[in-house]
Short mmCIF file of C-alpha atoms in Angstrom, two decimals:
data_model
loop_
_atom_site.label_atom_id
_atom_site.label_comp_id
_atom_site.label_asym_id
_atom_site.label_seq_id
_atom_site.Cartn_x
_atom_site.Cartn_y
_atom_site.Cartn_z
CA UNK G 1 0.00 0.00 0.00
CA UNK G 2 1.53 3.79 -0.81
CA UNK G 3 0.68 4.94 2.17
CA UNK G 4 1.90 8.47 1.59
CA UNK G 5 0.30 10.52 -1.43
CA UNK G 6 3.03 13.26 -2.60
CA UNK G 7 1.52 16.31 -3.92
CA UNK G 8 3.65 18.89 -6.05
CA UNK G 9 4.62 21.92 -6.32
CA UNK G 10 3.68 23.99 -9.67
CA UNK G 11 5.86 26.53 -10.33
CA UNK G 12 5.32 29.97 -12.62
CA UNK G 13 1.79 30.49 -14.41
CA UNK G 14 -0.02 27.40 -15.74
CA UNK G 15 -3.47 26.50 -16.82
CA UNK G 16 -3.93 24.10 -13.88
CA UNK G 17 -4.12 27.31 -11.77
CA UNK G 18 -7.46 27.53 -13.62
CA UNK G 19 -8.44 24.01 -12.66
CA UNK G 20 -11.72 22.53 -10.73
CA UNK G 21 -9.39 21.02 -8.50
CA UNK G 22 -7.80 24.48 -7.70
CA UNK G 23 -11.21 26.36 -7.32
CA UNK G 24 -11.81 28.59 -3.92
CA UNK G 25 -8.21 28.42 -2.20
CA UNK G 26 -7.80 29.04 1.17
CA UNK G 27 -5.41 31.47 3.60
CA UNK G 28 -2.80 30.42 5.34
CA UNK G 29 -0.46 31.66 7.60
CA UNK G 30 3.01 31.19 8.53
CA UNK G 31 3.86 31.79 12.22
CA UNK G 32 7.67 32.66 12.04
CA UNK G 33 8.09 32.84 8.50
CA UNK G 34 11.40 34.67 8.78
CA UNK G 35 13.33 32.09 10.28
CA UNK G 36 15.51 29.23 8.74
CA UNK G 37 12.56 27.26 8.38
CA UNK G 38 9.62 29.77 7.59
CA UNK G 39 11.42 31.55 4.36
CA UNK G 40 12.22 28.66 2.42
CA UNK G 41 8.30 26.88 3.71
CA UNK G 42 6.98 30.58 2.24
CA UNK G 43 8.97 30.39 -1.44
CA UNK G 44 7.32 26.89 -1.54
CA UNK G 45 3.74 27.66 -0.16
CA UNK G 46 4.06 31.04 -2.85
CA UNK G 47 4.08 27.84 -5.47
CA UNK G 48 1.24 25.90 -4.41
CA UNK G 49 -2.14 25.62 -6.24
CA UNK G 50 -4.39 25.85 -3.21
CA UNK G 51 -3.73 29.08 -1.52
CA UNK G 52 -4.85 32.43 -1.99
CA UNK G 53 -3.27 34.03 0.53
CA UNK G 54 0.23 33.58 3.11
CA UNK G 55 0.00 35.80 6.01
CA UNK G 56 3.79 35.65 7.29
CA UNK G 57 4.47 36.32 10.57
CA UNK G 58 7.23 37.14 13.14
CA UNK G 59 8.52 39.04 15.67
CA UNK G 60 10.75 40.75 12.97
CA UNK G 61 11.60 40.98 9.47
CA UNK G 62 8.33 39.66 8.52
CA UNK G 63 7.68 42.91 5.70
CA UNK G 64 10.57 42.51 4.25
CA UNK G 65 10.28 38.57 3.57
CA UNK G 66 6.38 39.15 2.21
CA UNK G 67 7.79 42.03 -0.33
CA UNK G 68 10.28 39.59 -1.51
CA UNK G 69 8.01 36.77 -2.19
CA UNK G 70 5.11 39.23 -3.42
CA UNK G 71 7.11 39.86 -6.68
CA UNK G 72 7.13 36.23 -7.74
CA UNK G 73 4.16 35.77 -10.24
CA UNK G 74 2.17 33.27 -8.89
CA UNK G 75 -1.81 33.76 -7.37
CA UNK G 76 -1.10 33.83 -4.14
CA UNK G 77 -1.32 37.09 -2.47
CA UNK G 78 1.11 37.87 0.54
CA UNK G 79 1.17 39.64 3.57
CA UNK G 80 3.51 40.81 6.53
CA UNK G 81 3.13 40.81 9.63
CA UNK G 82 5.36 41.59 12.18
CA UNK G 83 5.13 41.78 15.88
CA UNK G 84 2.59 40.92 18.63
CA UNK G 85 -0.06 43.59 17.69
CA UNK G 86 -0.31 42.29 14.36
CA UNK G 87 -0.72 38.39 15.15
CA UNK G 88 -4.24 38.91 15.24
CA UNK G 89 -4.21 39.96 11.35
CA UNK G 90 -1.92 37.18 10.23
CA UNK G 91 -4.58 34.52 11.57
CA UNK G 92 -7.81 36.22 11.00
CA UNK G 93 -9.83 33.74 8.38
CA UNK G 94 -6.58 31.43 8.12
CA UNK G 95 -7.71 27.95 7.32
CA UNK G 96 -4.15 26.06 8.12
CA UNK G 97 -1.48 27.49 10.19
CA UNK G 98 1.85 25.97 9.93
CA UNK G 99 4.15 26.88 12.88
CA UNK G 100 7.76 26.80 12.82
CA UNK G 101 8.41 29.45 14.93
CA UNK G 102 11.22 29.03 17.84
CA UNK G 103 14.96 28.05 17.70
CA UNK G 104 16.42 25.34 16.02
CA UNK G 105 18.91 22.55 17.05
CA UNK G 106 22.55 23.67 17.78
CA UNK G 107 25.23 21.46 18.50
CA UNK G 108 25.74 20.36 21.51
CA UNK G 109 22.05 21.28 22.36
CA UNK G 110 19.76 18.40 24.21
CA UNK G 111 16.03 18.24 24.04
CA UNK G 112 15.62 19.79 27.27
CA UNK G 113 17.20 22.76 26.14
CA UNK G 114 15.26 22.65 23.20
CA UNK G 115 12.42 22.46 25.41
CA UNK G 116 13.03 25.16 27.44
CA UNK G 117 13.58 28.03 24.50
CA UNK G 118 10.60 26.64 22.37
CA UNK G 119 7.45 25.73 24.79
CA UNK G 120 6.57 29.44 25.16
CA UNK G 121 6.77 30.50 22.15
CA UNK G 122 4.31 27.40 21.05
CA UNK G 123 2.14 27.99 23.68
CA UNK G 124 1.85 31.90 23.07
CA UNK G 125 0.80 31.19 19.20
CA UNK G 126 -1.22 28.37 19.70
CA UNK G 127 -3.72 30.45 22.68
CA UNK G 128 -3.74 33.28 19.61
CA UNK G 129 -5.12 30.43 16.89
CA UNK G 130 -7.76 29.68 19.44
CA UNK G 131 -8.58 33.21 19.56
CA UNK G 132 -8.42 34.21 16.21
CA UNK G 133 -9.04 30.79 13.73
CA UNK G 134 -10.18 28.69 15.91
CA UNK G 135 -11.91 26.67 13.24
CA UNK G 136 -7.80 26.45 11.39
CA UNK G 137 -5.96 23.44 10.67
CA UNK G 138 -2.62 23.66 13.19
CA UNK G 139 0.68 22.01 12.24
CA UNK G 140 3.53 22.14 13.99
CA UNK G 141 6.57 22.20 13.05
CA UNK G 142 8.66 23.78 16.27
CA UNK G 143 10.46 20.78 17.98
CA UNK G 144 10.68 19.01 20.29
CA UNK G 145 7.14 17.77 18.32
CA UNK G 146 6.74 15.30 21.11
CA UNK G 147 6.65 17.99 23.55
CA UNK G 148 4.96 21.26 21.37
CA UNK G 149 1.57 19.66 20.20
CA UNK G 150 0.64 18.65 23.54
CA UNK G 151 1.22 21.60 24.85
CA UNK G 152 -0.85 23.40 21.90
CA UNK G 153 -3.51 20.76 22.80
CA UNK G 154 -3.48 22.14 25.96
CA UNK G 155 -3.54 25.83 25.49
CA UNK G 156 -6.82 24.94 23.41
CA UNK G 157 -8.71 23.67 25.50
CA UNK G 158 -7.92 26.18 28.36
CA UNK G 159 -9.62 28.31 25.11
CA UNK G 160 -12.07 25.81 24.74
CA UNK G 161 -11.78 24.88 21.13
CA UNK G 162 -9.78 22.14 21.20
CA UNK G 163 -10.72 19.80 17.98
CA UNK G 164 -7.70 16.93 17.90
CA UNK G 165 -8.82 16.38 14.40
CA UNK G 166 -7.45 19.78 13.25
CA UNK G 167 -4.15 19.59 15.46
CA UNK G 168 -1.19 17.87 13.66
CA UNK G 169 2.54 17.26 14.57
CA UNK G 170 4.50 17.49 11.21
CA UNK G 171 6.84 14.34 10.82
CA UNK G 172 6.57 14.47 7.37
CA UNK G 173 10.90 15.03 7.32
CA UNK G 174 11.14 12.02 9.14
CA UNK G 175 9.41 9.98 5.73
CA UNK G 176 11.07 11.60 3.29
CA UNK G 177 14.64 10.93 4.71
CA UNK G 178 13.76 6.85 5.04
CA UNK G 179 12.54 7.56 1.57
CA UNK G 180 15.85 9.06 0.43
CA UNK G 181 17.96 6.86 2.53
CA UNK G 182 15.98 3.70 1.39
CA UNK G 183 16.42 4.44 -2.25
CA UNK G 184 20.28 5.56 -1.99
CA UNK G 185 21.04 1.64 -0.34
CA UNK G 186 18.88 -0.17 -2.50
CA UNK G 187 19.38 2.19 -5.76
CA UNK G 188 15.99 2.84 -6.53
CA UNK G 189 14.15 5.32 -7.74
CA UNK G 190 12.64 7.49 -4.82
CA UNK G 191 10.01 9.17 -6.28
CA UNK G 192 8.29 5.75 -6.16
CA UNK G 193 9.68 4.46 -1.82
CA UNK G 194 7.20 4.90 0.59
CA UNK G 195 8.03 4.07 4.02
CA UNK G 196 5.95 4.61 6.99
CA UNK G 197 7.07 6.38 10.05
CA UNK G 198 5.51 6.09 13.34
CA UNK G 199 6.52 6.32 16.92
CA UNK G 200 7.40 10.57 17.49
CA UNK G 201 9.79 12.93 16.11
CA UNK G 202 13.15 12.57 18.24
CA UNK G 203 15.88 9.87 18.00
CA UNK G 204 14.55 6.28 18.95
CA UNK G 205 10.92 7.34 19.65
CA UNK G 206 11.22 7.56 15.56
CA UNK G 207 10.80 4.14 14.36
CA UNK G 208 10.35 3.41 9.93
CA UNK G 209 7.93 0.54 9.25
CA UNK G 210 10.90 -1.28 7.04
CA UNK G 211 8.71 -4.29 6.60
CA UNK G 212 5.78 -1.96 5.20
CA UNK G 213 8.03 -0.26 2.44
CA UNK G 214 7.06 0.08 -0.87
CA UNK G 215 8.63 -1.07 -2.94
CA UNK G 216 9.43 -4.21 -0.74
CA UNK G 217 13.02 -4.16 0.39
CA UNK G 218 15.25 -6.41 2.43
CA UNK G 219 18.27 -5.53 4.51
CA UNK G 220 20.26 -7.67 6.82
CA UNK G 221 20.44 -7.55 10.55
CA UNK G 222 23.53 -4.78 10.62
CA UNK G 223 22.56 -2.62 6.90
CA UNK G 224 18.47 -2.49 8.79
CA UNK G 225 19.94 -1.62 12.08
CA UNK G 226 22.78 1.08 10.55
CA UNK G 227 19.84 2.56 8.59
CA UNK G 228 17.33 2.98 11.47
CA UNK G 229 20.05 4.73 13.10
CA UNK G 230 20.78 7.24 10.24
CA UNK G 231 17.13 8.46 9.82
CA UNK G 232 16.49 8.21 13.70
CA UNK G 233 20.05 10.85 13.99
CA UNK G 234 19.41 12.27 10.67
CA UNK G 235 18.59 15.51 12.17
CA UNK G 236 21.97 15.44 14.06
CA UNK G 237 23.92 14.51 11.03
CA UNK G 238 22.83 18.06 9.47
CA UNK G 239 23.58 19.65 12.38
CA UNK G 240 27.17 18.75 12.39
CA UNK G 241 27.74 18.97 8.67
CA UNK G 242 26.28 22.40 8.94
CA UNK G 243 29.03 23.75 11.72
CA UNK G 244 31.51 22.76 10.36
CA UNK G 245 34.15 20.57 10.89
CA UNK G 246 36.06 23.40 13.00
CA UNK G 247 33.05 24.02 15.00
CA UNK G 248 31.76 21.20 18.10
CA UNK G 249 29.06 21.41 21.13
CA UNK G 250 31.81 22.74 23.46
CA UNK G 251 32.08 26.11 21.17
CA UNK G 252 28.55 27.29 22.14
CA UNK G 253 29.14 26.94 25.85
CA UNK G 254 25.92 25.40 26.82
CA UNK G 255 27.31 23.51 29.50
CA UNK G 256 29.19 27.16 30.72
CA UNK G 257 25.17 28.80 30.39
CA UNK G 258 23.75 26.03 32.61
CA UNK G 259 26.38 26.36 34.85
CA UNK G 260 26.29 30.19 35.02
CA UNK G 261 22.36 31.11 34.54
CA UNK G 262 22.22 30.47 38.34
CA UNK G 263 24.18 33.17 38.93
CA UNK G 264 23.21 35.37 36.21
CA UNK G 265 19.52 34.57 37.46
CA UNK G 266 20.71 37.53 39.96
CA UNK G 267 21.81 39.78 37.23
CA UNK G 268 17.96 41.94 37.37
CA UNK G 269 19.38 45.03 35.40
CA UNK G 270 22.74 46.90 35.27
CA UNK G 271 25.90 45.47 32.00
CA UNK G 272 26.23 41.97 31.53
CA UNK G 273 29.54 41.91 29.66
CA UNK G 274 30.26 38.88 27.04
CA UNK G 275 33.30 37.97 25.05
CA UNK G 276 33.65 35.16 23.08
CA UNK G 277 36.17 32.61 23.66
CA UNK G 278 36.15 30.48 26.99
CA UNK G 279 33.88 32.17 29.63
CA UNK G 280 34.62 32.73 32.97
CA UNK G 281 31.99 34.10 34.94
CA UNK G 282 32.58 36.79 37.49
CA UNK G 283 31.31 39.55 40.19
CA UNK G 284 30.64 42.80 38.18
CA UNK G 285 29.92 44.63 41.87
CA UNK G 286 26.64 46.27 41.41
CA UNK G 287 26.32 46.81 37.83
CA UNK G 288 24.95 42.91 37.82
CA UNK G 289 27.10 39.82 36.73
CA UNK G 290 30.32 40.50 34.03
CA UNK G 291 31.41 37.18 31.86
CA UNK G 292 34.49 36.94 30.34
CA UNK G 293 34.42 35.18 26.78
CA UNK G 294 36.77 35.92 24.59
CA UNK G 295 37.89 38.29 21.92
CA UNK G 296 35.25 40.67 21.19
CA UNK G 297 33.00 42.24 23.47
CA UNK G 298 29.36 41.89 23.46
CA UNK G 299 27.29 44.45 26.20
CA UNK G 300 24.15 43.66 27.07
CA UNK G 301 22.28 47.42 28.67
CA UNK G 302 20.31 47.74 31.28
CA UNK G 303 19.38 43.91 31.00
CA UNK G 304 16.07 42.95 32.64
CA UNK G 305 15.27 40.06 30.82
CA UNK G 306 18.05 37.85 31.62
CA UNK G 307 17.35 35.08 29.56
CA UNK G 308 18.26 36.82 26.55
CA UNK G 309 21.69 36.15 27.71
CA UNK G 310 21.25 33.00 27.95
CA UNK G 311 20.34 32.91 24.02
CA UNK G 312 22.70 34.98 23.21
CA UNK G 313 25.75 32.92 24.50
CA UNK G 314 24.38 30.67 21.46
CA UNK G 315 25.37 33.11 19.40
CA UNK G 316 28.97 32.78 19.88
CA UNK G 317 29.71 35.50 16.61
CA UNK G 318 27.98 38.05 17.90
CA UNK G 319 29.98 41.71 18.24
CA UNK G 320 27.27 44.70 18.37
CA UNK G 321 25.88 46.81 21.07
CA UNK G 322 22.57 45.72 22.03
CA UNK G 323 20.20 47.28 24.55
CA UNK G 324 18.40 45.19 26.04
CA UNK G 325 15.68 47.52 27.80
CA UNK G 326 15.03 48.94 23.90
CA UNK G 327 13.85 45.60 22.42
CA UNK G 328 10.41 44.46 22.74
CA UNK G 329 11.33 40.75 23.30
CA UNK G 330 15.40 40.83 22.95
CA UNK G 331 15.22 36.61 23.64
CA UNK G 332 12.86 37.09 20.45
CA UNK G 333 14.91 38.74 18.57
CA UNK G 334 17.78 36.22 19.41
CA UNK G 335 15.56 33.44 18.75
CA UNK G 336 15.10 34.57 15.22
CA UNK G 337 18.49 33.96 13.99
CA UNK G 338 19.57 36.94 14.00
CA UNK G 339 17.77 41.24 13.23
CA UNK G 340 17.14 42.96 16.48
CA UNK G 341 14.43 44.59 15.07
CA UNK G 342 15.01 47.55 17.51
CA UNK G 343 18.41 48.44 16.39
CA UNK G 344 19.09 46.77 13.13
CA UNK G 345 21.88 44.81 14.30
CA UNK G 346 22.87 41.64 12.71
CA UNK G 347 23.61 38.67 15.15
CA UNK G 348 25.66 35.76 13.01
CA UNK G 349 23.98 32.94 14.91
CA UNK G 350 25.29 29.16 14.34
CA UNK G 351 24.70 27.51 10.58
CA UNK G 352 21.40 25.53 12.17
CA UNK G 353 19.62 22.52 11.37
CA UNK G 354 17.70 21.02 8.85
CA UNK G 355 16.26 23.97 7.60
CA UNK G 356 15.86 23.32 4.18
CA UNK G 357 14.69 19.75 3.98
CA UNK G 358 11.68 20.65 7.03
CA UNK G 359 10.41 23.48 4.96
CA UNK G 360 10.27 20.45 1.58
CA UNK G 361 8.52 18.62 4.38
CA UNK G 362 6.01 21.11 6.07
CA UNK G 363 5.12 22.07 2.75
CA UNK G 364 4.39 18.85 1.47
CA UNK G 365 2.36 18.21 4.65
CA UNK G 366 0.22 21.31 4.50
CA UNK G 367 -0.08 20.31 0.54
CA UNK G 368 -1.47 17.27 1.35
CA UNK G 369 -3.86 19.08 3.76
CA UNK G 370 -4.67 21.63 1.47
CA UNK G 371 -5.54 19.19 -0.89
CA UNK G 372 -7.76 17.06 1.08
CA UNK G 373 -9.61 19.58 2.44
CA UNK G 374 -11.16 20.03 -1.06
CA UNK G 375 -12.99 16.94 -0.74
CA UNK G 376 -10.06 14.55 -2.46
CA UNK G 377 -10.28 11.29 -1.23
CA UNK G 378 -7.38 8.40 -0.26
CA UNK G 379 -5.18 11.38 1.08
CA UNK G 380 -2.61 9.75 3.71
CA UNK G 381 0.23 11.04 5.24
CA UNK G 382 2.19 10.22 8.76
CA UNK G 383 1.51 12.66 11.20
CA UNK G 384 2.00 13.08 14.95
CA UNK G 385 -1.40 13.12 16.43
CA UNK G 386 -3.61 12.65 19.58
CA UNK G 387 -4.75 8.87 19.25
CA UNK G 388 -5.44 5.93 21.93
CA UNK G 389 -2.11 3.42 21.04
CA UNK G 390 -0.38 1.67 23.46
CA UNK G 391 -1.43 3.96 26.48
CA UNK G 392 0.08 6.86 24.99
CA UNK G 393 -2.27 10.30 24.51
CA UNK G 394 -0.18 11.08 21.27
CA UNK G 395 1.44 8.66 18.59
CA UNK G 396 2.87 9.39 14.94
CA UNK G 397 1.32 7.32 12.17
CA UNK G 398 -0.01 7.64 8.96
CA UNK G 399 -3.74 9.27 8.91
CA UNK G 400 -6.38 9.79 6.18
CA UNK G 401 -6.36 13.40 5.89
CA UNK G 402 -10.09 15.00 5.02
CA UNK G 403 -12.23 17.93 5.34
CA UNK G 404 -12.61 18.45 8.48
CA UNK G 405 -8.69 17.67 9.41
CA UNK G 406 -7.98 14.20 10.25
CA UNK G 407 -10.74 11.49 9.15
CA UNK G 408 -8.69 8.52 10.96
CA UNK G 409 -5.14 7.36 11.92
CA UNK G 410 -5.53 4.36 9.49
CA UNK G 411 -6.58 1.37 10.88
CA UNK G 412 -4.48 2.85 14.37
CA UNK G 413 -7.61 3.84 16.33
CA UNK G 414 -9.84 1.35 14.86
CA UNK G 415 -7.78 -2.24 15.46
CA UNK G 416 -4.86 -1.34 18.07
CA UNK G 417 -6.95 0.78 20.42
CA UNK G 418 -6.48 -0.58 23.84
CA UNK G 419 -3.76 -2.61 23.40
CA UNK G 420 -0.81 -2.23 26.15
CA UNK G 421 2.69 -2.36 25.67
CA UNK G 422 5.22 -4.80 26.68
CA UNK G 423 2.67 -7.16 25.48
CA UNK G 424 3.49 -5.90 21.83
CA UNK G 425 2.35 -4.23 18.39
CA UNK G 426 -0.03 -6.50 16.90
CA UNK G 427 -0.96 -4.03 14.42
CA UNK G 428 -0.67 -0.31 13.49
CA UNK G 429 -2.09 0.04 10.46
CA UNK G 430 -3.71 -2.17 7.34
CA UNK G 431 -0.38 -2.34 5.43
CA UNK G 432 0.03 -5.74 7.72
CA UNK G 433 2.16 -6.43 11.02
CA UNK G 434 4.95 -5.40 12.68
CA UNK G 435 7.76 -7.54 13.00
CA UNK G 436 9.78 -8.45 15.97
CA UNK G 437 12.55 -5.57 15.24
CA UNK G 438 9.91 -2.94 15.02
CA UNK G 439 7.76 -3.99 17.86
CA UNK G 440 11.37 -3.78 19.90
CA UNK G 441 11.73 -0.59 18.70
CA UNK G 442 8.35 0.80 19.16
CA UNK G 443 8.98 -0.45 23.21
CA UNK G 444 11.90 1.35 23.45
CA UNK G 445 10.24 4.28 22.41
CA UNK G 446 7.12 4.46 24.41
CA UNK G 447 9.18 5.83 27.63
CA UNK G 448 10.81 8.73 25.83
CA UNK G 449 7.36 9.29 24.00
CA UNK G 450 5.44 9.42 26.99
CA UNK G 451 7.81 11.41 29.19
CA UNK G 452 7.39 14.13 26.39
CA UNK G 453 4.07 14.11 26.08
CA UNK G 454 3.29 14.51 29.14
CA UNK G 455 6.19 17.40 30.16
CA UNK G 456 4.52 19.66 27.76
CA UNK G 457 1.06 18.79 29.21
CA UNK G 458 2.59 20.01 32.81
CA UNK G 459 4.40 23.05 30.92
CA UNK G 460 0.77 23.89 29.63
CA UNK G 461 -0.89 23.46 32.90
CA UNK G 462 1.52 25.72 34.47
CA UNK G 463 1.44 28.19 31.98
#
């Protein structure tokens, strides 16, 4: 069975804009459309048949990006919208919203600090979609994924229009790389692999259906468990390739931040100095906290949101003045990857993560979407949604995608509901059964999966 129905891109002017099948598109938005992720997801949403209009949005930058993609000549109108006051705009009558707002993978960087820079800023645009299109298809992209649509499902109901059906964790990136990598071993063509990914979106909780591929494939014990490996650390692999050879975890000082944010915790206004280099934290008398780190000095004024240092030491290049006190959200601005929007200032932030190859993905999710929600029929793609499998509130697997968001996890809900792991996997879905490598993989993964799931749960509780 092809589980996993690619839809196109179109580019330039073409008669199929004119289509039937093209009639009455719909708006979306982009909720950080200026970042790694959102630019490239906006250039390929500019090129799709179904939309009418892309409202970007950001916390900067966001005009500039819609004026660069308004001169390409396809139907889609754009729009920019940048800052908190204009949120509101960017959703109103937005059908999907894709969100890959928040702060990518660095090296060195564990989910937990992942966690920590991201849940807000989920949280914060997910209670504005259930203000302002609360009827809108939600996929998110921000990671940890695990972690993020929970707590989205939880900010919705506190605004009381929670629908799971319309709330969608995009693994999509995880399927196309066991496409890729599937193909490049076996030398096949990959327009035509499909291989089903279910589990979550973060090393082993990410677990490819091998045995369900199509075309069928066979790898021994070591090739299957080498390649399993690759796409579950796939992410990581473009993370290092990306620094640089010259470049490892140790040069962004995370383990110096966690170390010194106690301290700095104390730091409520006054000049937090910063070089880069090696830092060495020390008393700055009553001016706050002074670091040491490096060659060239960074000055953060009149500080009162001490986090943004904490971001900033991720931004080991940095060598302006910023003022703190005359940014809206300076750990915003950070976040972005780089414009304070207050000053103008560039920060050179680290090379990222797989920036490229999630917007392919996120586009070809909210494609698929798109498409469905025109009334096409036998649209499937993998998706991390809520669903009652193996005692776990959310699970990735492939779901029939329809009008009204998602018409079923295929054959998930309907013959593995109430099953309970260790007994194992009898089934996930109708391509056929697990086997014993899979269901060993799927058992590993349920702790991670649930301790995830249910952190961001407790961050939305709390929040």
């Amino acid at each position: 069975m092809n589980c996993l129905r690619k839809i196109g891109f179109v580019l330039g002017r073409s008669a199929k804009l004119f289509s039937t099948s093209t009639q009455n598109p719909q708006k979306i938005a982009i909720l950080g459309a200026s970042g790694g992720i959102g630019q490239p997801l906006a250039l390929l949403m500019k090129q799709s048949l179904f939309v009418s209009e892309i409202a970007l949005y950001d916390i900067a930058n966001a005009a500039g990006v819609a004026a660069d993609l308004s001169h390409i000549e396809t139907r889609a109108k754009v729009t920019g919208h940048t800052g908190p006051d204009n949120l509101k705009a960017a959703l109103d009558g937005a059908k999907v919203v894709i969100i890959p707002a928040g702060v990518p993978r660095k090296p060195g960087m564990t989910r937990d600090d992942l966690f920590s820079m991201n849940a807000s800023v989920v949280a914060d645009l997910s209670r504005a979609c259930g203000k302002y299109c609360s009827d809108a298809m939600i996929c998110i992209i921000t990671n940890p994924v695990n972690s993020t649509v929970p707590i989205a499902a939880e900010i919705l109901k506190k605004e009381g229009v929670y629908n799971p059906r319309r709330l969608f964790g995009v693994t999509t990136l995880d399927i196309t790389r066991s496409n890729t990598f599937i193909a490049e071993a076996k030398g096949l063509d990959v327009s035509k692999v499909s291989c089903p990914v279910i589990g979550g979106h973060s090393g082993n909780t990410i677990v490819p259906v091998l045995s369900q591929c199509t075309p069928s494939v066979n790898f021994a014990q070591k090739a299957r468990e080498e390649l399993v490996a690759r796409i579950q650390n796939a992410g990581t692999e473009v993370v290092n390739a990306k620094a640089g050879a010259q470049v490892s975890g140790e040069s962004y000082s995370l383990d110096f931040v966690r170390s010194s944010w106690r301290c700095l915790e104390e730091a409520e206004c006054g000049e937090v100095e910063a070089k880069r280099g090696q830092p060495k934290p020390h008393s700055g008398g009553e001016s706050g906290r002074v670091v040491e780190f490096g060659n060239a000095d960074i000055y953060l004024s009149e500080c009162t949101l001490v986090v943004a240092f904490r971001w900033l030491q991720m931004c080991p290049n940095v060598d302006e003045l910023v003022v703190a006190s005359s940014v809206v959200s300076l750990l915003g601005c950070v976040c972005l990857s780089g414009i304070d929007s207050a000053s103008g200032l560039r920060f050179v932030a680290p090379k990222g993560s797989a920036t490229l190859s999630m917007a392919y993905a996120g586009a070809r999710f909210a494609n698929s979407l798109l498409h469905a929600m025109k009334g096409h029929a036998d649209i499937v793609e993998c998706a991390f949604v809520e669903c009652d499998v193996a005692e776990t509130e959310f699970f990735a697997s492939p779901v029939l995608l329809g009008s009204v968001g998602v018409a079923f996890a295929v054959d998930v809900t309907d013959r593995v509901r109430g099953l309970r792991l260790p007994n194992g996997v009898e089934k996930v879905f109708g391509a056929g059964k697990l086997n014993e490598y899979e269901i060993e993989l799927v058992k590993k993964a349920m702790p991670e999966l649930k301790k995830s799931i249910q952190k961001g749960k407790e961050f939305a509780a709390a929040y």
